[in-house]
C-alpha cells in the first residue's frame, strides 16, 4: 500500500449511503467501494520458498512371493434317478 492511497470524497459518500440504507446502492457503487477498500489493504508478504532437505534413502521393500493358483478338483457328477 502506498502512502498516497486515500479514499476519495465520492467513495466516502457512497460508503455513508451504504451504511444508512444498503439496499439503495447500485452495482457500480458497490464496485467502487470494493475497489477502494482493496487498494487500501496492506500487500500480502511474499512467501519465502521452503528449503528442501535432501531425501533420505529408504530400504527397498521386498515383494511377497507370488502365490500359485490352487488346483481345482473336477466337479462331481450328479446321480440320475
mmCIF file with all atom_site columns, C-alpha atoms in Angstrom:
data_model
loop_
_atom_site.group_PDB
_atom_site.id
_atom_site.type_symbol
_atom_site.label_atom_id
_atom_site.label_alt_id
_atom_site.label_comp_id
_atom_site.label_asym_id
_atom_site.label_entity_id
_atom_site.label_seq_id
_atom_site.pdbx_PDB_ins_code
_atom_site.Cartn_x
_atom_site.Cartn_y
_atom_site.Cartn_z
_atom_site.occupancy
_atom_site.B_iso_or_equiv
_atom_site.pdbx_formal_charge
_atom_site.auth_seq_id
_atom_site.auth_comp_id
_atom_site.auth_asym_id
_atom_site.auth_atom_id
_atom_site.pdbx_PDB_model_num
ATOM 1  C CA . UNK A 1 1  ? 0.000   0.000   0.000   1.00 0.00 ? 1  UNK A CA 1
ATOM 2  C CA . UNK A 1 2  ? 1.412   3.342   -0.995  1.00 0.00 ? 2  UNK A CA 1
ATOM 3  C CA . UNK A 1 3  ? 1.254   6.353   1.301   1.00 0.00 ? 3  UNK A CA 1
ATOM 4  C CA . UNK A 1 4  ? -0.773  8.374   -1.197  1.00 0.00 ? 4  UNK A CA 1
ATOM 5  C CA . UNK A 1 5  ? -3.695  5.932   -1.451  1.00 0.00 ? 5  UNK A CA 1
ATOM 6  C CA . UNK A 1 6  ? -6.637  7.533   0.307   1.00 0.00 ? 6  UNK A CA 1
ATOM 7  C CA . UNK A 1 7  ? -10.395 7.279   -0.070  1.00 0.00 ? 7  UNK A CA 1
ATOM 8  C CA . UNK A 1 8  ? -11.903 9.977   -2.268  1.00 0.00 ? 8  UNK A CA 1
ATOM 9  C CA . UNK A 1 9  ? -14.865 12.122  -1.166  1.00 0.00 ? 9  UNK A CA 1
ATOM 10 C CA . UNK A 1 10 ? -17.124 10.375  -3.706  1.00 0.00 ? 10 UNK A CA 1
ATOM 11 C CA . UNK A 1 11 ? -16.342 6.939   -2.289  1.00 0.00 ? 11 UNK A CA 1
ATOM 12 C CA . UNK A 1 12 ? -16.821 8.248   1.255   1.00 0.00 ? 12 UNK A CA 1
ATOM 13 C CA . UNK A 1 13 ? -20.316 9.489   0.316   1.00 0.00 ? 13 UNK A CA 1
ATOM 14 C CA . UNK A 1 14 ? -21.171 6.098   -1.208  1.00 0.00 ? 14 UNK A CA 1
ATOM 15 C CA . UNK A 1 15 ? -19.963 4.342   1.954   1.00 0.00 ? 15 UNK A CA 1
ATOM 16 C CA . UNK A 1 16 ? -22.100 6.596   4.147   1.00 0.00 ? 16 UNK A CA 1
ATOM 17 C CA . UNK A 1 17 ? -25.110 5.959   1.911   1.00 0.00 ? 17 UNK A CA 1
ATOM 18 C CA . UNK A 1 18 ? -24.456 2.210   2.127   1.00 0.00 ? 18 UNK A CA 1
ATOM 19 C CA . UNK A 1 19 ? -24.368 2.304   5.920   1.00 0.00 ? 19 UNK A CA 1
ATOM 20 C CA . UNK A 1 20 ? -27.668 4.175   6.144   1.00 0.00 ? 20 UNK A CA 1
ATOM 21 C CA . UNK A 1 21 ? -29.575 2.071   3.625   1.00 0.00 ? 21 UNK A CA 1
ATOM 22 C CA . UNK A 1 22 ? -27.582 -0.731  1.972   1.00 0.00 ? 22 UNK A CA 1
ATOM 23 C CA . UNK A 1 23 ? -30.403 -1.651  -0.415  1.00 0.00 ? 23 UNK A CA 1
ATOM 24 C CA . UNK A 1 24 ? -30.137 1.654   -2.271  1.00 0.00 ? 24 UNK A CA 1
ATOM 25 C CA . UNK A 1 25 ? -26.604 1.070   -3.589  1.00 0.00 ? 25 UNK A CA 1
ATOM 26 C CA . UNK A 1 26 ? -26.205 0.309   -7.270  1.00 0.00 ? 26 UNK A CA 1
ATOM 27 C CA . UNK A 1 27 ? -23.799 -2.307  -8.586  1.00 0.00 ? 27 UNK A CA 1
ATOM 28 C CA . UNK A 1 28 ? -21.362 0.355   -9.801  1.00 0.00 ? 28 UNK A CA 1
ATOM 29 C CA . UNK A 1 29 ? -21.319 1.980   -6.355  1.00 0.00 ? 29 UNK A CA 1
ATOM 30 C CA . UNK A 1 30 ? -20.679 -1.378  -4.731  1.00 0.00 ? 30 UNK A CA 1
ATOM 31 C CA . UNK A 1 31 ? -17.799 -1.992  -7.144  1.00 0.00 ? 31 UNK A CA 1
ATOM 32 C CA . UNK A 1 32 ? -16.325 1.432   -6.341  1.00 0.00 ? 32 UNK A CA 1
ATOM 33 C CA . UNK A 1 33 ? -16.449 0.696   -2.627  1.00 0.00 ? 33 UNK A CA 1
ATOM 34 C CA . UNK A 1 34 ? -14.850 -2.710  -3.090  1.00 0.00 ? 34 UNK A CA 1
ATOM 35 C CA . UNK A 1 35 ? -12.076 -1.304  -5.278  1.00 0.00 ? 35 UNK A CA 1
ATOM 36 C CA . UNK A 1 36 ? -11.347 1.461   -2.791  1.00 0.00 ? 36 UNK A CA 1
ATOM 37 C CA . UNK A 1 37 ? -11.224 -0.989  0.102   1.00 0.00 ? 37 UNK A CA 1
ATOM 38 C CA . UNK A 1 38 ? -8.932  -3.367  -1.779  1.00 0.00 ? 38 UNK A CA 1
ATOM 39 C CA . UNK A 1 39 ? -6.425  -0.661  -2.662  1.00 0.00 ? 39 UNK A CA 1
ATOM 40 C CA . UNK A 1 40 ? -6.111  0.338   0.992   1.00 0.00 ? 40 UNK A CA 1
ATOM 41 C CA . UNK A 1 41 ? -5.317  -3.121  2.302   1.00 0.00 ? 41 UNK A CA 1
ATOM 42 C CA . UNK A 1 42 ? -1.674  -3.845  3.025   1.00 0.00 ? 42 UNK A CA 1
ATOM 43 C CA . UNK A 1 43 ? 0.010   -6.052  0.453   1.00 0.00 ? 43 UNK A CA 1
ATOM 44 C CA . UNK A 1 44 ? 0.500   -9.688  1.368   1.00 0.00 ? 44 UNK A CA 1
ATOM 45 C CA . UNK A 1 45 ? 4.106   -10.555 2.151   1.00 0.00 ? 45 UNK A CA 1
ATOM 46 C CA . UNK A 1 46 ? 5.639   -12.899 -0.374  1.00 0.00 ? 46 UNK A CA 1
ATOM 47 C CA . UNK A 1 47 ? 6.266   -16.376 0.918   1.00 0.00 ? 47 UNK A CA 1
ATOM 48 C CA . UNK A 1 48 ? 9.839   -17.496 1.017   1.00 0.00 ? 48 UNK A CA 1
ATOM 49 C CA . UNK A 1 49 ? 10.407  -20.811 -0.721  1.00 0.00 ? 49 UNK A CA 1
ATOM 50 C CA . UNK A 1 50 ? 10.823  -23.604 1.769   1.00 0.00 ? 50 UNK A CA 1
ATOM 51 C CA . UNK A 1 51 ? 14.269  -25.110 1.948   1.00 0.00 ? 51 UNK A CA 1
ATOM 52 C CA . UNK A 1 52 ? 14.163  -28.737 0.982   1.00 0.00 ? 52 UNK A CA 1
ATOM 53 C CA . UNK A 1 53 ? 16.144  -31.275 2.909   1.00 0.00 ? 53 UNK A CA 1
ATOM 54 C CA . UNK A 1 54 ? 17.891  -33.982 0.925   1.00 0.00 ? 54 UNK A CA 1
ATOM 55 C CA . UNK A 1 55 ? 15.761  -37.081 0.634   1.00 0.00 ? 55 UNK A CA 1
ATOM 56 C CA . UNK A 1 56 ? 16.686  -39.983 2.847   1.00 0.00 ? 56 UNK A CA 1
ATOM 57 C CA . UNK A 1 57 ? 17.290  -43.273 1.140   1.00 0.00 ? 57 UNK A CA 1
ATOM 58 C CA . UNK A 1 58 ? 14.739  -45.850 2.137   1.00 0.00 ? 58 UNK A CA 1
ATOM 59 C CA . UNK A 1 59 ? 15.436  -49.552 2.198   1.00 0.00 ? 59 UNK A CA 1
ATOM 60 C CA . UNK A 1 60 ? 13.784  -51.309 -0.712  1.00 0.00 ? 60 UNK A CA 1
ATOM 61 C CA . UNK A 1 61 ? 10.784  -53.335 0.356   1.00 0.00 ? 61 UNK A CA 1
ATOM 62 C CA . UNK A 1 62 ? 10.781  -56.977 -0.610  1.00 0.00 ? 62 UNK A CA 1
ATOM 63 C CA . UNK A 1 63 ? 7.805   -58.054 -2.607  1.00 0.00 ? 63 UNK A CA 1
ATOM 64 C CA . UNK A 1 64 ? 5.992   -61.121 -1.286  1.00 0.00 ? 64 UNK A CA 1
ATOM 65 C CA . UNK A 1 65 ? 6.488   -64.254 -3.333  1.00 0.00 ? 65 UNK A CA 1
ATOM 66 C CA . UNK A 1 66 ? 3.819   -64.828 -5.938  1.00 0.00 ? 66 UNK A CA 1
ATOM 67 C CA . UNK A 1 67 ? 1.333   -67.494 -4.916  1.00 0.00 ? 67 UNK A CA 1
ATOM 68 C CA . UNK A 1 68 ? 0.482   -70.269 -7.270  1.00 0.00 ? 68 UNK A CA 1
ATOM 69 C CA . UNK A 1 69 ? -3.165  -70.819 -8.056  1.00 0.00 ? 69 UNK A CA 1
ATOM 70 C CA . UNK A 1 70 ? -4.639  -73.802 -6.252  1.00 0.00 ? 70 UNK A CA 1
ATOM 71 C CA . UNK A 1 71 ? -5.633  -76.682 -8.495  1.00 0.00 ? 71 UNK A CA 1
ATOM 72 C CA . UNK A 1 72 ? -9.351  -77.174 -8.705  1.00 0.00 ? 72 UNK A CA 1
ATOM 73 C CA . UNK A 1 73 ? -10.864 -80.578 -8.303  1.00 0.00 ? 73 UNK A CA 1
ATOM 74 C CA . UNK A 1 74 ? -13.275 -81.632 -11.002 1.00 0.00 ? 74 UNK A CA 1
ATOM 75 C CA . UNK A 1 75 ? -16.914 -81.247 -10.016 1.00 0.00 ? 75 UNK A CA 1
ATOM 76 C CA . UNK A 1 76 ? -18.748 -84.436 -9.057  1.00 0.00 ? 76 UNK A CA 1
ATOM 77 C CA . UNK A 1 77 ? -21.427 -85.597 -11.412 1.00 0.00 ? 77 UNK A CA 1
ATOM 78 C CA . UNK A 1 78 ? -24.950 -85.770 -10.043 1.00 0.00 ? 78 UNK A CA 1
ATOM 79 C CA . UNK A 1 79 ? -26.540 -89.201 -9.961  1.00 0.00 ? 79 UNK A CA 1
ATOM 80 C CA . UNK A 1 80 ? -29.572 -89.627 -12.196 1.00 0.00 ? 80 UNK A CA 1
ATOM 81 C CA . UNK A 1 81 ? -32.710 -91.252 -10.810 1.00 0.00 ? 81 UNK A CA 1
#
